[in-house]
Coordinates of C-alpha atoms in Angstrom, one line a residue:
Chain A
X1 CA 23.8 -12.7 -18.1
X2 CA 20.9 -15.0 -17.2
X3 CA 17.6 -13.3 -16.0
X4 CA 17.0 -11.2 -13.4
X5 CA 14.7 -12.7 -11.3
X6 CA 12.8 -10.9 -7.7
X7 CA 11.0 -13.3 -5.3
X8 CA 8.2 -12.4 -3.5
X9 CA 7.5 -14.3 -0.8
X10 CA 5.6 -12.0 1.8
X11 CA 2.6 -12.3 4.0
X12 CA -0.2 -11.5 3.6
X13 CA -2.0 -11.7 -0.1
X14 CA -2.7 -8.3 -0.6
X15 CA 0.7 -6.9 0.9
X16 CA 2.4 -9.5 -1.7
X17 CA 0.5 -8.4 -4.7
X18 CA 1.0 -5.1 -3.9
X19 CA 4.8 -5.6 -3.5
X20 CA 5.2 -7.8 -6.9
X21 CA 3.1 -5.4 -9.0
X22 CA 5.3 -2.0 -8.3
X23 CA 8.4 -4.2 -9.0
X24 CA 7.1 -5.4 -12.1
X25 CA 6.0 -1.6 -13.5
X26 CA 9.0 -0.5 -12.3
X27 CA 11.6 -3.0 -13.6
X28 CA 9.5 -4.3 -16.5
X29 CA 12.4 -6.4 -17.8
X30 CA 13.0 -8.4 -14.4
X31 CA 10.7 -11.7 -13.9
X32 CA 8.9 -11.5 -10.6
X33 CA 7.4 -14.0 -9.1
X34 CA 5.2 -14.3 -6.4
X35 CA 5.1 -17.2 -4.2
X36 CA 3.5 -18.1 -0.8
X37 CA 5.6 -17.7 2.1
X38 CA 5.5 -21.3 2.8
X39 CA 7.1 -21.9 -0.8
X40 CA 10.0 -19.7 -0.4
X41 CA 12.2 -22.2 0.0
X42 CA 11.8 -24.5 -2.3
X43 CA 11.6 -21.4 -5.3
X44 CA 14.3 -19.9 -4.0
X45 CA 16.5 -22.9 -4.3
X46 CA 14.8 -23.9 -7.8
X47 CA 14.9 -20.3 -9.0
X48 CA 17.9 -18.7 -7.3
X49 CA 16.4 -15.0 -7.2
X50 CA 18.5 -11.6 -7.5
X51 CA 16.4 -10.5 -4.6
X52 CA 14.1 -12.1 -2.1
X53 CA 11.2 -10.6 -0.1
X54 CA 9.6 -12.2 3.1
X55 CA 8.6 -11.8 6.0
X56 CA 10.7 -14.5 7.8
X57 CA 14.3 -15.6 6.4
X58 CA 15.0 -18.7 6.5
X59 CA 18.3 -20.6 6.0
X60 CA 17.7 -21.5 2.4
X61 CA 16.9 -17.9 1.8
X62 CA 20.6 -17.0 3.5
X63 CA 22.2 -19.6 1.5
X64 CA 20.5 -19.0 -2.0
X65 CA 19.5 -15.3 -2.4
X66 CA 22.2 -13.5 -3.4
X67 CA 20.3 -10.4 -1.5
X68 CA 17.0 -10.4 0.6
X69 CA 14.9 -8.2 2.7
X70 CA 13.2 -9.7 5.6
X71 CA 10.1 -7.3 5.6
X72 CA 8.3 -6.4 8.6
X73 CA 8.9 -10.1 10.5
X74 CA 6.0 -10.4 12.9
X75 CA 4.4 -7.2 11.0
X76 CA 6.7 -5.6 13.5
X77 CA 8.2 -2.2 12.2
X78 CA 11.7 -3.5 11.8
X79 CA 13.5 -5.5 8.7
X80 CA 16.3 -6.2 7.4
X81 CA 18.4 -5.9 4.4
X82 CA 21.0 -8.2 2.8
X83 CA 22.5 -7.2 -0.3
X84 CA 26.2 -9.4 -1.1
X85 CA 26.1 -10.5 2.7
X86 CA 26.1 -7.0 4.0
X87 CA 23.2 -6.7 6.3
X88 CA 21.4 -3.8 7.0
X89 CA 18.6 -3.1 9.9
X90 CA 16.5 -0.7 9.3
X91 CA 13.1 0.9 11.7
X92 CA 10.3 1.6 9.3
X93 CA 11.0 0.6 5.6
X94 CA 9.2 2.4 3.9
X95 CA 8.8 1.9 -0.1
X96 CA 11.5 4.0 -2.1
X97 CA 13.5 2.0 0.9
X98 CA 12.4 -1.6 -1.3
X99 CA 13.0 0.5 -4.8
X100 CA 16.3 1.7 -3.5
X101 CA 17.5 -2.0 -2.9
X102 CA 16.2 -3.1 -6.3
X103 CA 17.9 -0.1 -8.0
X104 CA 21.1 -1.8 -6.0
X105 CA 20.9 -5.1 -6.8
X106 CA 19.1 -5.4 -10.3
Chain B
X1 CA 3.5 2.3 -15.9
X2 CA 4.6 3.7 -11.6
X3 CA 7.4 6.3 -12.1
X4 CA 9.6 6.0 -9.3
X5 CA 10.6 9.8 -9.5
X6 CA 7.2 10.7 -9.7
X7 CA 6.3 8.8 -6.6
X8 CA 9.5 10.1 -4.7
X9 CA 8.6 13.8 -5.4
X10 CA 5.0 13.1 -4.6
X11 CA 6.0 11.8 -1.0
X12 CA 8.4 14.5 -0.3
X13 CA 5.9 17.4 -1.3
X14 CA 5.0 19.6 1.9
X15 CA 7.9 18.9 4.0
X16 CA 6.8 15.1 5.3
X17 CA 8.3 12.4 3.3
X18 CA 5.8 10.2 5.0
X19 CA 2.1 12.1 4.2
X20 CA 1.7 12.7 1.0
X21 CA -1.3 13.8 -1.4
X22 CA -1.1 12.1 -5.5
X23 CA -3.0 14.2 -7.4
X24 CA -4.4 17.4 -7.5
X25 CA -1.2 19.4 -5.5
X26 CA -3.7 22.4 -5.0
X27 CA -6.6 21.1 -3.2
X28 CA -7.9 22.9 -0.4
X29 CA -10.6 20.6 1.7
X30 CA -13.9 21.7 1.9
X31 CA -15.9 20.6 5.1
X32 CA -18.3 17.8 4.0
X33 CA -20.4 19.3 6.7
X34 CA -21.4 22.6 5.2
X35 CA -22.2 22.4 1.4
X36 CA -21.9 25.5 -0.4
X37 CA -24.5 27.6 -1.6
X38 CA -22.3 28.9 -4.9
X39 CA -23.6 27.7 -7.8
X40 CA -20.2 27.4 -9.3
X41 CA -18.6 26.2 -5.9
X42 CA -21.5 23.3 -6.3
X43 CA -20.6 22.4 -10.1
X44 CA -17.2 22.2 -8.5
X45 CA -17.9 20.4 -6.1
X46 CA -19.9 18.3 -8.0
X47 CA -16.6 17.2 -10.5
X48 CA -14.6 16.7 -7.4
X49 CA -12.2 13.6 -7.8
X50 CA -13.2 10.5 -5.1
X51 CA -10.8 10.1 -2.3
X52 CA -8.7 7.7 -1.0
X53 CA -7.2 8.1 2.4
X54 CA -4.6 5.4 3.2
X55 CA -3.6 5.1 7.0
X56 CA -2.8 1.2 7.3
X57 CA -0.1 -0.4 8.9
X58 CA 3.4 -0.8 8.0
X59 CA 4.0 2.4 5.7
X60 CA 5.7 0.7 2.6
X61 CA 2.6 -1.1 2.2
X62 CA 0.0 1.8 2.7
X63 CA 2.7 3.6 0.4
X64 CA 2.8 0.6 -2.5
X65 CA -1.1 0.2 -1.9
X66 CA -1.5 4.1 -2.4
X67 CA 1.2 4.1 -5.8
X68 CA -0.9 1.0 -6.8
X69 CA -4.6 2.5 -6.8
X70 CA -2.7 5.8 -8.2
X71 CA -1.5 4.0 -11.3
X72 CA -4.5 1.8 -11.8
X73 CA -6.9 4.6 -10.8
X74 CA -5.8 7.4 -12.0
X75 CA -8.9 9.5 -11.3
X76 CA -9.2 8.7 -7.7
X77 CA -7.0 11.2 -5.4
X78 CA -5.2 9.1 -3.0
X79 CA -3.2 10.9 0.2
X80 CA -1.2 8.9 3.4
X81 CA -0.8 9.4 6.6
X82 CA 0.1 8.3 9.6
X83 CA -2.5 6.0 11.6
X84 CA -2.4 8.1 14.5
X85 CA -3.4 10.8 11.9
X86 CA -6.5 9.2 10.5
X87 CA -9.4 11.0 12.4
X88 CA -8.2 14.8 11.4
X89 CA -7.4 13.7 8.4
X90 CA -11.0 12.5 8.1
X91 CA -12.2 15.6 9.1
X92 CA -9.6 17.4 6.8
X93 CA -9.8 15.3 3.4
X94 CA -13.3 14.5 3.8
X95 CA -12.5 10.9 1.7
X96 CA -15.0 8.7 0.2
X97 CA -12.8 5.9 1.0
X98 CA -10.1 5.1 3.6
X99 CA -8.3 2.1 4.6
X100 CA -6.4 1.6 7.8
X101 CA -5.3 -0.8 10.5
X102 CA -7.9 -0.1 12.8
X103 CA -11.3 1.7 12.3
X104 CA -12.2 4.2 14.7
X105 CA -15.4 5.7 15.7
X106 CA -14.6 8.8 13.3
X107 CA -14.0 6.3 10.6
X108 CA -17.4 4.6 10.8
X109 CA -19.5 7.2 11.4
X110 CA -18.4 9.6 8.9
X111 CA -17.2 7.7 5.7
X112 CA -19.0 6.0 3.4
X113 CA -16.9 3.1 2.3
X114 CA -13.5 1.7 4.0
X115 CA -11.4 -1.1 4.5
X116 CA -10.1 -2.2 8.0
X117 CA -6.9 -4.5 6.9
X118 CA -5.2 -6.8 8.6
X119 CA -6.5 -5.5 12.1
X120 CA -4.2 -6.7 14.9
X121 CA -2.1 -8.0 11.9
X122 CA -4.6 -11.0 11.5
X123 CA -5.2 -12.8 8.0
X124 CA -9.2 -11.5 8.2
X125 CA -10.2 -7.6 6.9
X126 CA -13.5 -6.0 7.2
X127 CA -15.0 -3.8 4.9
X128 CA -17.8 -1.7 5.0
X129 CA -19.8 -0.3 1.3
X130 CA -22.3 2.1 2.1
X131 CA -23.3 0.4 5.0
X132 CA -22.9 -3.1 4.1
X133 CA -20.5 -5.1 5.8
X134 CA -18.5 -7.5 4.0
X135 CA -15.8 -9.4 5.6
X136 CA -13.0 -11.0 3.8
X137 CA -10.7 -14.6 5.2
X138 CA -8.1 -13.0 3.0
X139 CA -8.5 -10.0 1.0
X140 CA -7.3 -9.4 -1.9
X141 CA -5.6 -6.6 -3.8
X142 CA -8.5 -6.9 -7.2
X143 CA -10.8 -6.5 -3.9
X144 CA -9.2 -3.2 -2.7
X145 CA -9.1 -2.0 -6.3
X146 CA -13.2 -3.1 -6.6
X147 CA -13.8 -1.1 -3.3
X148 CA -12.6 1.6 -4.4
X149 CA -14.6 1.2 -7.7
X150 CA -17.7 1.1 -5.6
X151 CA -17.1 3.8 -3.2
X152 CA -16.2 6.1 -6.8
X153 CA -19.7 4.8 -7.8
X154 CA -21.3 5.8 -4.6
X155 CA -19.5 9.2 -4.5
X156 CA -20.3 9.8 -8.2
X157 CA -24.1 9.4 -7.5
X158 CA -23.9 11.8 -4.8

């Protein structure tokens, strides 16, 4: 099995950092990489991620990530979650939410 | 390292899975208002662990932001709540810091140090240290983390 890999691709800086750096104490062993949202596509096709995080999907994102969330799109209070195709949408994420789907997919 | 278990049980202690206190599970507020005249109640007081009060917009981030400063700051006492919640809880936890989504009147004239980030979901925040306002294009989380250094300073030399 190759590495596990989590993308972080959400706005804004300090909502990102915050994201990668409780994924990376909690799942020590899984790279996670942080990228700007406007990179997401191109690392998610170079990288092909166990999991990606943004705030907007886009149809690379679909196609590549095995499993994503769309968090908050819009900072609205809604996102979804994708894990093997099933999609999941869900009012108010909160964070065991985002463990919970790690948990799943890692 | 974050314990997941430990953060679950944290935010599911007094009933609300969504307000939660890290830290000291016993502490009873004390109105900033009314300083005590007991000599031990004063040394107590004196020790008393800086607060956080986290009320931002959406809740997994003021939740990762909260499990972050817990972890990386391990002496600060950091509690949630709800936004709508942020001006009793001012008057409740008495924090030396808060950030939320909007600062209100409450917020400004009775705290210190705090953050308002991402108002109106913008890219800007705007802090106030003491009295000093700093405003940031794009803050960053080592910027949250050195806020709350300085409002630990400022509560420490109190």
């Amino acid at each position: 099995m190759g590495a596990r890999r989590i993308l972080v691709a959400n706005e804004l800086a300090s909502y990102r950092q915050t994201i990668a750096i409780v994924f990376r104490e909690l799942h020590p062993g899984v790279e996670i990489i942080e990228v700007e949202p406007e990179a997401v596509d191109e690392e998610v096709a170079r990288l092909v991620p166990d999991l990606a995080v943004c705030s907007r999907i886009t149809a690379v994102v679909r196609e590549r990530a095995a499993n994503w969330i769309e968090l908050y799109p819009e900072c609205k209070p809604f996102s979804t979650i994708c894990i093997g195709g099933e999609h999941t949408a869900m009012e108010e994420v909160d964070l065991s939410d985002l463990l919970s789907v790690c948990a799943r997919v890692l | 390292m974050l314990e997941s278990e430990a953060f679950v049980s944290t935010t599911a202690e007094s009933g609300s899975k969504h307000e939660a206190t890290r830290g000291d599970r016993n502490f009873v507020p004390k109105p900033s208002d009314n300083p005590s005249r007991d000599p031990a109640a004063e040394a107590a007081s004196a020790h008393r662990r800086p607060r956080v009060l986290m009320a931002n917009e959406p809740r997994a981030y003021r939740e990762g932001i909260a499990a972050v400063i817990s972890q990386l700051r391990p002496e600060v006492e950091v509690k949630t709540v709800e936004p709508n919640a942020l001006d009793t809880s001012i008057e409740r936890f008495s924090p030396d810091m808060v950030i939320c989504s909007k600062a209100t009147d409450a917020l400004k004239g009775g705290v210190r140090v705090w953050v308002e980030l991402y108002p109106e979901n913008a890219a800007y925040s705007v802090a106030s240290i003491g009295g000093r306002r700093m405003e940031y294009t794009e803050i960053q989380l080592p910027d949250l983390l050195s806020i709350v250094d300085k409002a630990e300073e400022l509560a420490g030399a109190n």
